[in-house]
PDB file of C-alpha atoms and ligand atoms in Angstrom:
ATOM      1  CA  UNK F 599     116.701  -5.114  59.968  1.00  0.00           C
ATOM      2  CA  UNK F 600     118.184  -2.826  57.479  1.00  0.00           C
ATOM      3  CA  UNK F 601     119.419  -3.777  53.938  1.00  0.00           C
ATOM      4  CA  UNK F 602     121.324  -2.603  51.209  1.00  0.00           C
ATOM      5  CA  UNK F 603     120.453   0.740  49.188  1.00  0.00           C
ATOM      6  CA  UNK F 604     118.379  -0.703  46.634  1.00  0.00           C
ATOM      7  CA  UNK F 605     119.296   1.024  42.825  1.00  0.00           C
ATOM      8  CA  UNK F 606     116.566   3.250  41.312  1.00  0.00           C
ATOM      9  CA  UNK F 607     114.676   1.498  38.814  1.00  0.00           C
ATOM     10  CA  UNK F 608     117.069   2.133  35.236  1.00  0.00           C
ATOM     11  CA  UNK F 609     120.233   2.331  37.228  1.00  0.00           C
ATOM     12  CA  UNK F 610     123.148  -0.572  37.061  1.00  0.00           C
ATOM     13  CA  UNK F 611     123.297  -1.815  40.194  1.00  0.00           C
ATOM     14  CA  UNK F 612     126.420  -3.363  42.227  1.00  0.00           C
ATOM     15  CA  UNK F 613     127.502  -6.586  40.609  1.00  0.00           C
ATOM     16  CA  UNK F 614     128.675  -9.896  42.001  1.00  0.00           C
ATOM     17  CA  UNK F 615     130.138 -12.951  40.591  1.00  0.00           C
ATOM     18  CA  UNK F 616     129.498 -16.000  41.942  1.00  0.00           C
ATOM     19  CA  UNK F 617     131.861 -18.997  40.478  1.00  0.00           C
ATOM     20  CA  UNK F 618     129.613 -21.962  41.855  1.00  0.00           C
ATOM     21  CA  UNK F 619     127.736 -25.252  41.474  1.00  0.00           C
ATOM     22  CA  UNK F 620     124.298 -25.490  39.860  1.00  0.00           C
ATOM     23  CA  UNK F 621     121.148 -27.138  42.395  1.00  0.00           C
ATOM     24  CA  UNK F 622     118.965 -29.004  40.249  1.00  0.00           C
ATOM     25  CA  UNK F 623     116.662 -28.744  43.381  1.00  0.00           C
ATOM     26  CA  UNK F 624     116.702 -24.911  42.602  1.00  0.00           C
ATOM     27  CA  UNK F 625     117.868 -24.813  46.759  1.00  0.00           C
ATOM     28  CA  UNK F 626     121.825 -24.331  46.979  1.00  0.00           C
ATOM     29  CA  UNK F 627     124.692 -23.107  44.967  1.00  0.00           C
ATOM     30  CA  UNK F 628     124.341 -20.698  41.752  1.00  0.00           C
ATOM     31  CA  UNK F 629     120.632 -20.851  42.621  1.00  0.00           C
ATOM     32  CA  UNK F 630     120.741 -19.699  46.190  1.00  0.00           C
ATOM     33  CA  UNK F 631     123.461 -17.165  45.197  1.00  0.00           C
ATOM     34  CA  UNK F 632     121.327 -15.510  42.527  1.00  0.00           C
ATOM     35  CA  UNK F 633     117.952 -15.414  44.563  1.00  0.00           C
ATOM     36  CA  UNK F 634     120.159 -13.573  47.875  1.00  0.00           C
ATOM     37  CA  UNK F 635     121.558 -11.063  45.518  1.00  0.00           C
ATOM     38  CA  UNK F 636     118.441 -10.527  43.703  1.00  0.00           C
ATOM     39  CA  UNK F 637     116.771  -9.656  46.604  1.00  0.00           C
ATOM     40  CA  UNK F 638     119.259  -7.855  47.892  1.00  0.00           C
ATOM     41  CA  UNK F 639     119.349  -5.451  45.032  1.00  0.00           C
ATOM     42  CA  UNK F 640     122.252  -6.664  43.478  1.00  0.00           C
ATOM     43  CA  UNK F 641     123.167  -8.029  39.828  1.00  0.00           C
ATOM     44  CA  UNK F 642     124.714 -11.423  39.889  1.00  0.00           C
ATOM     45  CA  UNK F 643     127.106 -12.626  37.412  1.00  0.00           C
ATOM     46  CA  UNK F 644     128.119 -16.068  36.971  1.00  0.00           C
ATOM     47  CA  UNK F 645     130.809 -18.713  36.365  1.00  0.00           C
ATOM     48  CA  UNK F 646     129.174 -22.555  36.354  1.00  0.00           C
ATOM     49  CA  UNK F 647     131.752 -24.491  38.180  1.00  0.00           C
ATOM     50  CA  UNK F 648     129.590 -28.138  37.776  1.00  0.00           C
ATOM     51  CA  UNK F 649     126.381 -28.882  37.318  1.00  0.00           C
ATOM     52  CA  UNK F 650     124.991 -31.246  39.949  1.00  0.00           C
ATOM     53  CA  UNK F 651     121.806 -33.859  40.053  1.00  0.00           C
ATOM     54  CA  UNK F 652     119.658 -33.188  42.999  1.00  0.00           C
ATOM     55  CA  UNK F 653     116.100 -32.928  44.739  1.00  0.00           C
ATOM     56  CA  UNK F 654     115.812 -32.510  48.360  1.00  0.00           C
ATOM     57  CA  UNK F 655     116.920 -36.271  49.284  1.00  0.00           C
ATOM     58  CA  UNK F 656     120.672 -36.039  48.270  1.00  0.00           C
ATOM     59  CA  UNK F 657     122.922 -35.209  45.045  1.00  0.00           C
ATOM     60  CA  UNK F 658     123.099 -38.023  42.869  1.00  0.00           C
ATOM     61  CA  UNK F 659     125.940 -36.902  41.162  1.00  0.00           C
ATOM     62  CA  UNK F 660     127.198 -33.904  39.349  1.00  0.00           C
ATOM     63  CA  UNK F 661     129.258 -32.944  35.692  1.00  0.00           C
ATOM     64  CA  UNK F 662     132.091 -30.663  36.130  1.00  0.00           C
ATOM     65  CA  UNK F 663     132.615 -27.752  33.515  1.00  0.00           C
ATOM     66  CA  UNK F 664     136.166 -27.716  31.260  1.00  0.00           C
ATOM     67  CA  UNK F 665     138.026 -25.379  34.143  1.00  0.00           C
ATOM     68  CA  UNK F 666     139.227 -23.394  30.666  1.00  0.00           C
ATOM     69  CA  UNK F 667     135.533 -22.426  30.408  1.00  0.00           C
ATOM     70  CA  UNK F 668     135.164 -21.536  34.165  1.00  0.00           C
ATOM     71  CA  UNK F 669     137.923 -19.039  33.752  1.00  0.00           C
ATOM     72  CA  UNK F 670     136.367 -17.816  30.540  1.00  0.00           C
ATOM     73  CA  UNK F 671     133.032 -17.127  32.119  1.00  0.00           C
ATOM     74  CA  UNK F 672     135.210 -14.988  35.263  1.00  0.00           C
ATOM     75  CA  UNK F 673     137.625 -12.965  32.564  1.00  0.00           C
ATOM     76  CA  UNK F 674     133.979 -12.198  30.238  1.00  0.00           C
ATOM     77  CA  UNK F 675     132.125 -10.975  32.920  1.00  0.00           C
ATOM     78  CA  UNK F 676     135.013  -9.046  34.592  1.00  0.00           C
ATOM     79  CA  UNK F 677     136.235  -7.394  31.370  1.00  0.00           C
ATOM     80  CA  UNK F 678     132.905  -5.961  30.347  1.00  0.00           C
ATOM     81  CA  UNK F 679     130.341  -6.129  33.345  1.00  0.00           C
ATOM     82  CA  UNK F 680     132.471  -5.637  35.966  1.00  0.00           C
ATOM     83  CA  UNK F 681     132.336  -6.692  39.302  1.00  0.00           C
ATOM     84  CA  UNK F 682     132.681  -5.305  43.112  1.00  0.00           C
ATOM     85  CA  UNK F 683     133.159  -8.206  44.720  1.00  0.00           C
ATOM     86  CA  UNK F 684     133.037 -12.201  44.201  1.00  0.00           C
ATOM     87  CA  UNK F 685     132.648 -15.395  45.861  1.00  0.00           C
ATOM     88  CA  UNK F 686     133.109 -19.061  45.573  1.00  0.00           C
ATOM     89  CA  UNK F 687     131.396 -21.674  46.010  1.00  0.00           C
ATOM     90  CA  UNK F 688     131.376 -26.034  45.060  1.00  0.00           C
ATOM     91  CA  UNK F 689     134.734 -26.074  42.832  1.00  0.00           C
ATOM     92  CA  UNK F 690     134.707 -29.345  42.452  1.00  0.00           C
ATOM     93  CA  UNK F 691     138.602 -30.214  41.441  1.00  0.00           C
ATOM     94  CA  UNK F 692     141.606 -28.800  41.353  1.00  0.00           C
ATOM     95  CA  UNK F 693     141.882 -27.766  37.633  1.00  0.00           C
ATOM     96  CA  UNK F 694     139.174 -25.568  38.604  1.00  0.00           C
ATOM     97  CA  UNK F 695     140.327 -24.280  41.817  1.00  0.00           C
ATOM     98  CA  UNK F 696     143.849 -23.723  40.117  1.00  0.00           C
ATOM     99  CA  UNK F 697     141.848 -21.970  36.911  1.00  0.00           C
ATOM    100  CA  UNK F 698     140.034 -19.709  39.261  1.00  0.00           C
ATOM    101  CA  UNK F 699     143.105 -18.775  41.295  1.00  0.00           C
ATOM    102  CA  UNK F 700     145.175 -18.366  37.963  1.00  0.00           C
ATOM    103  CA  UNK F 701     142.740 -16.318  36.462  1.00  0.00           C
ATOM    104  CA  UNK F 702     142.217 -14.017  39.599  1.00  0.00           C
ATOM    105  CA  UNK F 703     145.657 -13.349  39.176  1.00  0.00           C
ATOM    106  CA  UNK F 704     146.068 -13.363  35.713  1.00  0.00           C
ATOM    107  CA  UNK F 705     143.424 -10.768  35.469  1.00  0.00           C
ATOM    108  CA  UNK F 706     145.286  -8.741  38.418  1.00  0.00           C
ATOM    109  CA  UNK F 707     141.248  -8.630  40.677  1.00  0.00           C
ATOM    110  CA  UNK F 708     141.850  -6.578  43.714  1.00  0.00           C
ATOM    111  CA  UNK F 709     137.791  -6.593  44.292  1.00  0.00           C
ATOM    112  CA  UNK F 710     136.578  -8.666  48.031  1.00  0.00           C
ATOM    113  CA  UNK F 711     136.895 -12.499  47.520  1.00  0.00           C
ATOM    114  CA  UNK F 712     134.216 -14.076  49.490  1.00  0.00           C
ATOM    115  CA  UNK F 713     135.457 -18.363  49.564  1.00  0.00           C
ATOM    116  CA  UNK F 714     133.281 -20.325  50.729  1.00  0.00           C
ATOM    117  CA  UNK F 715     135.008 -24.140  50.653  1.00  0.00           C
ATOM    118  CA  UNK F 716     131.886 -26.454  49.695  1.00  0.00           C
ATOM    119  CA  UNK F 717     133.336 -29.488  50.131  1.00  0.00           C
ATOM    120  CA  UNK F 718     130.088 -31.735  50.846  1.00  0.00           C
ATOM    121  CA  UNK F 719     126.168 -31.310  50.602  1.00  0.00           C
ATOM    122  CA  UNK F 720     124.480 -31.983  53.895  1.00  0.00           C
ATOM    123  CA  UNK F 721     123.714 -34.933  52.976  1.00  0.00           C
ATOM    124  CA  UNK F 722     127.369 -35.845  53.134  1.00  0.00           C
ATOM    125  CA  UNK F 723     127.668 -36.486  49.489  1.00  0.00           C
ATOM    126  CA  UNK F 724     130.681 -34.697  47.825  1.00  0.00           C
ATOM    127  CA  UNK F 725     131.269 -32.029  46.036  1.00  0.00           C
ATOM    128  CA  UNK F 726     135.073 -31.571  46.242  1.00  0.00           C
ATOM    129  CA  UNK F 727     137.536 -34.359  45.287  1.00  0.00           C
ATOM    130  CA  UNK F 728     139.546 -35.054  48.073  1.00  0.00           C
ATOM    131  CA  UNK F 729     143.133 -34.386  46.371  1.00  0.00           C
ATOM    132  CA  UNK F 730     141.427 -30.688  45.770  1.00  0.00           C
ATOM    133  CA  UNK F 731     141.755 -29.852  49.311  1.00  0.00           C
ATOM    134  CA  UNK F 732     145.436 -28.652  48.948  1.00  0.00           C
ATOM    135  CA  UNK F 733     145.240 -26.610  46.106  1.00  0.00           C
ATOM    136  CA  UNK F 734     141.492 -24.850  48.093  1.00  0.00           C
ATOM    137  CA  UNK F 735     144.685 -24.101  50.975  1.00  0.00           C
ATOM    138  CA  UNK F 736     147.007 -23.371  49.304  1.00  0.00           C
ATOM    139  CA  UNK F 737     146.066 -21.792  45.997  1.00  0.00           C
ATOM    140  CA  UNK F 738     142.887 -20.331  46.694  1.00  0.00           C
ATOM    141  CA  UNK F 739     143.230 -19.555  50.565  1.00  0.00           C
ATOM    142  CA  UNK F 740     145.775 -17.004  49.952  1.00  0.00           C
ATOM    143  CA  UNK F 741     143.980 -14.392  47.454  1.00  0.00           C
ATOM    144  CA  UNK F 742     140.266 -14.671  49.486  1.00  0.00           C
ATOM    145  CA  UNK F 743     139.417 -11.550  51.441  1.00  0.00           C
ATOM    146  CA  UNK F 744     137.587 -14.053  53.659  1.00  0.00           C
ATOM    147  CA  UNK F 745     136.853 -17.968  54.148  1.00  0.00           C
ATOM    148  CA  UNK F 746     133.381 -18.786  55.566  1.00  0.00           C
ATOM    149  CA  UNK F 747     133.744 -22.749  56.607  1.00  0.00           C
ATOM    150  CA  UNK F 748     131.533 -24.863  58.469  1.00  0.00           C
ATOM    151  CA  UNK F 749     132.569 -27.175  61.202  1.00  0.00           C
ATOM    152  CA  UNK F 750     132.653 -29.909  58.671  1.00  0.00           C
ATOM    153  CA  UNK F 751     134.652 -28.338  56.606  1.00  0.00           C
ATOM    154  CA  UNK F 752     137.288 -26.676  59.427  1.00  0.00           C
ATOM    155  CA  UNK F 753     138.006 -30.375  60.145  1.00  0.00           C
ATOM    156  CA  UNK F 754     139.130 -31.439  56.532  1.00  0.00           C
ATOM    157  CA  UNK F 755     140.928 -28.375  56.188  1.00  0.00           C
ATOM    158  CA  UNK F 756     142.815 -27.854  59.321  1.00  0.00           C
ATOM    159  CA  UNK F 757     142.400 -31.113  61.277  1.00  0.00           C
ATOM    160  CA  UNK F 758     140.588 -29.469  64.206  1.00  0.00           C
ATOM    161  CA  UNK F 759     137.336 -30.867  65.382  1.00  0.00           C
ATOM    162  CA  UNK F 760     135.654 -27.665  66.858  1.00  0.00           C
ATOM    163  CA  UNK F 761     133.544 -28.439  70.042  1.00  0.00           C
ATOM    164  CA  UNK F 762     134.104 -25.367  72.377  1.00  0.00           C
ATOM    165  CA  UNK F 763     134.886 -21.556  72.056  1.00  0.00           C
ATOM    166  CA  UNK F 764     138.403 -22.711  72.808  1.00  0.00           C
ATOM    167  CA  UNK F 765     139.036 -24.965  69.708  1.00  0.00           C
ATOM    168  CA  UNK F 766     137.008 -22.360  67.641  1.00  0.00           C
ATOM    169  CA  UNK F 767     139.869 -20.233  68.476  1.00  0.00           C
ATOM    170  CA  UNK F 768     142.286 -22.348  67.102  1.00  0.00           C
ATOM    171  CA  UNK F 769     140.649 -22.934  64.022  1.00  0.00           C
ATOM    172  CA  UNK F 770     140.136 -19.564  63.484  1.00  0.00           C
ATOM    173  CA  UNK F 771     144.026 -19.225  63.680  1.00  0.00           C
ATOM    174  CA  UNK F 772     144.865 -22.172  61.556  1.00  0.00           C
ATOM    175  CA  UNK F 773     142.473 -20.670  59.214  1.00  0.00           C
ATOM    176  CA  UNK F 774     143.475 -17.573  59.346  1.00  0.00           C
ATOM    177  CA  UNK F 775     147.381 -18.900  58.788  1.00  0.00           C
ATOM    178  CA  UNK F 776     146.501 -20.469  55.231  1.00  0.00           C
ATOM    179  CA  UNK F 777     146.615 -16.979  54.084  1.00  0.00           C
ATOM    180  CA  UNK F 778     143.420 -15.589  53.962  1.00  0.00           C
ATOM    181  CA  UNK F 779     142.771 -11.631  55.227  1.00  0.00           C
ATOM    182  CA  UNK F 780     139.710 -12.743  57.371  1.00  0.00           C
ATOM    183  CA  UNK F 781     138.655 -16.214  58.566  1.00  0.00           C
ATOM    184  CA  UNK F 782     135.246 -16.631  59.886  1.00  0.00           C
ATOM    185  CA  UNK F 783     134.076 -20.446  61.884  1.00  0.00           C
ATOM    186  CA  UNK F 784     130.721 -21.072  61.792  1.00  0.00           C
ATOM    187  CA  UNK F 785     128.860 -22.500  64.687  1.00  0.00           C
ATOM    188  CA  UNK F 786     126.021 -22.811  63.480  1.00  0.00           C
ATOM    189  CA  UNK F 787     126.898 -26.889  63.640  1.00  0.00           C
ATOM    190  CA  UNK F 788     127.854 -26.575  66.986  1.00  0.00           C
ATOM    191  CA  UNK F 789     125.931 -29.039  68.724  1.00  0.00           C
ATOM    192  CA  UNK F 790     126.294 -28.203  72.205  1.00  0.00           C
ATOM    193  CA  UNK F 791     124.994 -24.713  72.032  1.00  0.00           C
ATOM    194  CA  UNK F 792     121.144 -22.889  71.561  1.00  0.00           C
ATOM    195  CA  UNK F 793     122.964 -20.264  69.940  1.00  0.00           C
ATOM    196  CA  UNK F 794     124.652 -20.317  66.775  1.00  0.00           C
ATOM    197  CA  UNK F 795     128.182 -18.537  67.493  1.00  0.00           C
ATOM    198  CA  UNK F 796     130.246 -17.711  64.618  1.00  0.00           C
ATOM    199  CA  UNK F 797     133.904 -16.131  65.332  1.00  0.00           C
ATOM    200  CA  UNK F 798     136.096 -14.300  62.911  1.00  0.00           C
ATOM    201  CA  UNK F 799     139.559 -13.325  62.988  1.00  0.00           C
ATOM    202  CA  UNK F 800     142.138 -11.407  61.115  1.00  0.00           C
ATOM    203  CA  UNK F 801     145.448 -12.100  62.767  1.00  0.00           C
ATOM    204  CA  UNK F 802     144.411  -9.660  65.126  1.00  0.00           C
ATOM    205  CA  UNK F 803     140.997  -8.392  66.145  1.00  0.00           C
ATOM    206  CA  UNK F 804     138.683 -11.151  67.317  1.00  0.00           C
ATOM    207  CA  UNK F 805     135.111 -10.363  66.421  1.00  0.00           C
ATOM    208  CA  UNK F 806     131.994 -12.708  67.398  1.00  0.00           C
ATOM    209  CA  UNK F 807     128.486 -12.945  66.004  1.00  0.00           C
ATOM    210  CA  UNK F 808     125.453 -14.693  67.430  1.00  0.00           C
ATOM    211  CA  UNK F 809     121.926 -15.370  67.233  1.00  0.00           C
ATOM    212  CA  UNK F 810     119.438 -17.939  68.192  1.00  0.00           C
ATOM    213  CA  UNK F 811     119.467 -21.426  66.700  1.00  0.00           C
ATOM    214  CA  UNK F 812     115.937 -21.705  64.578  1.00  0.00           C
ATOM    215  CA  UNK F 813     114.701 -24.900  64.527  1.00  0.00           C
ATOM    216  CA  UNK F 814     113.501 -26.898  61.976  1.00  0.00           C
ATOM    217  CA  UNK F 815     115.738 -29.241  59.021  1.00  0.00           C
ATOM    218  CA  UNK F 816     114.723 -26.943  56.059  1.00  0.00           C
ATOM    219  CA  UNK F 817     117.920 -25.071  55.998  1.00  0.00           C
ATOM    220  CA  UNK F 818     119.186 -26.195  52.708  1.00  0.00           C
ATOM    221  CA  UNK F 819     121.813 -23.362  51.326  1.00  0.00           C
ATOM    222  CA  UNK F 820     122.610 -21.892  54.523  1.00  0.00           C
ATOM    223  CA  UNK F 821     125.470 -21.665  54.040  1.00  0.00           C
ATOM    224  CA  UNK F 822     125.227 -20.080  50.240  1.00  0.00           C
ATOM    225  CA  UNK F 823     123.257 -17.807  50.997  1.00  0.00           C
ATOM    226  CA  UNK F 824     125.490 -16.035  53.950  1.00  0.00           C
ATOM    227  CA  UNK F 825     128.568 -15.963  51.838  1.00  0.00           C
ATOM    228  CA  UNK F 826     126.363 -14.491  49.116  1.00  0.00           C
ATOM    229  CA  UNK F 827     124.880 -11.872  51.688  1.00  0.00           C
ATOM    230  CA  UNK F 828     128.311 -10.920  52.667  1.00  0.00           C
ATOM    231  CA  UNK F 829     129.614 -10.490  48.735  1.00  0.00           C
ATOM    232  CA  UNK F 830     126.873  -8.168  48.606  1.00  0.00           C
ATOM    233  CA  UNK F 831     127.920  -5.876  51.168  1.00  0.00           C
ATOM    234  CA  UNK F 832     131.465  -5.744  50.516  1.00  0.00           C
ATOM    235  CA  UNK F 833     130.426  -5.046  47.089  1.00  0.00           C
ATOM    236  CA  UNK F 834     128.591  -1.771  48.669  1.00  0.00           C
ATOM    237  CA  UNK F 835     131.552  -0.646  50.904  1.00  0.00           C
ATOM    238  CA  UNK F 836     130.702  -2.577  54.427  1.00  0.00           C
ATOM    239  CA  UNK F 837     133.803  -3.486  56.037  1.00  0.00           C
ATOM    240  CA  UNK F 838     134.441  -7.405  56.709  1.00  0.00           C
ATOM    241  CA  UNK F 839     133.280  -7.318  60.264  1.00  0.00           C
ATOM    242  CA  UNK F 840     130.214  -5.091  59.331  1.00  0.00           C
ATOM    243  CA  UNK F 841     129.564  -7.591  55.664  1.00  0.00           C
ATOM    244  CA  UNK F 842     129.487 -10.412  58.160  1.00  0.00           C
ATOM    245  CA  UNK F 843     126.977  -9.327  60.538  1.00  0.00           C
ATOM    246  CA  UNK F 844     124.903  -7.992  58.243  1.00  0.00           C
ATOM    247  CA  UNK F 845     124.679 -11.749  56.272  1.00  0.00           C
ATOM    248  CA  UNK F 846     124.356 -13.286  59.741  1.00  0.00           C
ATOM    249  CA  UNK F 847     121.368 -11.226  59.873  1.00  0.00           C
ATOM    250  CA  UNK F 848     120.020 -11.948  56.575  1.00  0.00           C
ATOM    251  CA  UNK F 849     120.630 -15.426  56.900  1.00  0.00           C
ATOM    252  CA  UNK F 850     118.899 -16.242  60.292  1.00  0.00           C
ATOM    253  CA  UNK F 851     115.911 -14.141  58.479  1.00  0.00           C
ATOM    254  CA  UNK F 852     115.585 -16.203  55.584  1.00  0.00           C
ATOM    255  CA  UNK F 853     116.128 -19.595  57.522  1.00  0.00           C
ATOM    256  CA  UNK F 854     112.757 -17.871  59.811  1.00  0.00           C
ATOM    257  CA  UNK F 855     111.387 -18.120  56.507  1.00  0.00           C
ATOM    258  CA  UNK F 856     112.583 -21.501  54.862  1.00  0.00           C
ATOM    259  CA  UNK F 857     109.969 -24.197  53.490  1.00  0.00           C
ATOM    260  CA  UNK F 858     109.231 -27.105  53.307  1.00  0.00           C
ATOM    261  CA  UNK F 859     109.647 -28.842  49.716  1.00  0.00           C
ATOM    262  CA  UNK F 860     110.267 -32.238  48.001  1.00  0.00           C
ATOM    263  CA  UNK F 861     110.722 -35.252  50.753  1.00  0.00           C
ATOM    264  CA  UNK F 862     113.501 -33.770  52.315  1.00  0.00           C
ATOM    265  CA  UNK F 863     115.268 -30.636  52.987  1.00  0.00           C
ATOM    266  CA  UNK F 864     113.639 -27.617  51.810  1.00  0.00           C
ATOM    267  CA  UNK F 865     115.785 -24.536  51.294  1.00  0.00           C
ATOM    268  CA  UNK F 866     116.302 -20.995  53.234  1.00  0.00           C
ATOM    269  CA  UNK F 867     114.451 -18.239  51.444  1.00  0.00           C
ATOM    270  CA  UNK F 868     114.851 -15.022  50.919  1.00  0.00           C
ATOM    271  CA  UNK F 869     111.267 -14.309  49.455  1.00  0.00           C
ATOM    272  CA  UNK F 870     110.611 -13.436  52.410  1.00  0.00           C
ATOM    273  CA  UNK F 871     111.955  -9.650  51.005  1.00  0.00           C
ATOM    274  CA  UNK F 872     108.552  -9.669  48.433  1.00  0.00           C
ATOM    275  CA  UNK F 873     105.815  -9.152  50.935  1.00  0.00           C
TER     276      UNK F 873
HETATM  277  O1  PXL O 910     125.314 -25.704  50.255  1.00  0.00           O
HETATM  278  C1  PXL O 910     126.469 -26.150  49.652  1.00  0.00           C
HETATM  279  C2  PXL O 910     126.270 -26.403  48.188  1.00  0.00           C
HETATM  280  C3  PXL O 910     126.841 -25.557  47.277  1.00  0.00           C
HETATM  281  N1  PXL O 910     126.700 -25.724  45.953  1.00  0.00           N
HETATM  282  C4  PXL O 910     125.961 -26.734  45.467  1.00  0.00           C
HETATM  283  C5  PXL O 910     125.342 -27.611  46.327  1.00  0.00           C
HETATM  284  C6  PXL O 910     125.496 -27.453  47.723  1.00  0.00           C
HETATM  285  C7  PXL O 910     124.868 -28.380  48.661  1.00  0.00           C
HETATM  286  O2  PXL O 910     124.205 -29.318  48.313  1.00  0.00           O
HETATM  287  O3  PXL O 910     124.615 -28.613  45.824  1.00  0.00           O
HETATM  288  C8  PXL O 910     125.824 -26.884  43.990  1.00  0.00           C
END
């Protein structure tokens, strides 16, 4: 596959923020964020949402960070680094989803918004109080360029259990009605299919991506390291469709190349990119 136009060594690349969770496990979150746009040829910038306790077997718990000092981290980088796109990941509570949305604002960002709405590990422990899911709709939703949610996560949000192309559809619409410009379904959970069939939608234009479903449980950050993938590409220019084939691509690459680590779920990898 092709990648990104890599910066000539001594030139600032495109940055990214990433307002996300810390993995202990070095797998998910911040972590997986940072290694995708690393390799990508990006800079990433950061805002520490929480700071979570994990290995490979499950998160044991995590800290949140003051949501004052979330937003400070977004208004440093963005008033002296400067950033061409961002994305979100675990926000843990409201004060923090309401910080980052106030603070988007605030700071009048017209740069992509990639959200991706963590709201458990794969483990099923979780990373998103419960009362935060309203403010993720209704304060967040609205000022994302796109939303990136698993089937997991389209049930909590819009009360549809996806289990055909049909109720993909609908979630895509329901989605898409909370306000953001793009909504993209992942199949990847979809158990009923080889292929892993993700559809996106933008009120109008239907667009579907799909590859083959690699097997194997190491697949730790998946989801991560898409959303991060796609940052990266709006940051260079791509258009949402074209962002979100080209992560789908980089994503099914670095699950081809996820390992095994700890005693449970090892994560996707992108080192693939260094040999
Ligand atoms: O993959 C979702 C995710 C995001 N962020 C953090 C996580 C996880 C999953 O465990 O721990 C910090």
């Amino acid at each position: 596959m092709s990648y990104l136009p890599l910066p000539p060594p001594g030139a600032t690349p495109a940055r990214v923020l990433s307002i996300a969770g810390s993995d202990s496990g070095g797998g998910a979150g911040i972590q997986a964020d940072m290694r995708t746009m690393a390799l990508l040829g990006v800079h990433a910038c950061v805002a520490v949402s929480a700071v979570t306790v994990q290995n490979t077997l499950g998160v044991k718990g995590f800290h949140e960070v003051p949501a004052g000092v979330v937003a400070d981290q977004i208004e440093a980088v963005v008033t002296d680094i400067g950033v061409q796109a961002a994305k979100t990941g675990m926000l843990a509570s409201s004060a923090i989803i309401a910080a980052v949305a106030d603070t988007w604002r605030r700071l009048g960002l017209t740069v992509p918004l990639v959200v991706d709405p963590v709201c458990a590990s794969m483990h099923g422990d979780a990373l998103l109080a419960e009362s935060a899911l309203d403010s993720l709709r209704g304060q967040l939703f609205p000022l994302a360029t796109l939303v990136t949610p698993n089937l997991d996560e389209v049930r909590l949000l819009v009360g549809i259990d996806v289990v055909d192309a049909e109720s993909q559809r609908a979630a895509a619409e329901a989605l898409h009605a909370l306000g953001p410009r793009w909504a993209l379904v992942k199949g990847g959970h979809l158990r009923s299919s080889d292929r892993s069939c993700d559809l996106l939608y933008d009120g109008a234009a239907w667009h579907e991506f799909d590859s083959e479903r690699l097997p194997g449980g190491n697949d730790h950050g998946g989801g991560d390291t898409l959303a991060a993938a796609i940052a990266c590409a709006l940051a260079h220019g791509f258009t949402v469709p074209d962002a979100v084939g080209f992560g789908k691509r980089w994503v099914t690459e670095c699950l081809r190349a996820s390992y095994p680590l700890g005693h449970g779920h090892g994560p996707v990898s992108p080192l693939f990119r260094l040999s």
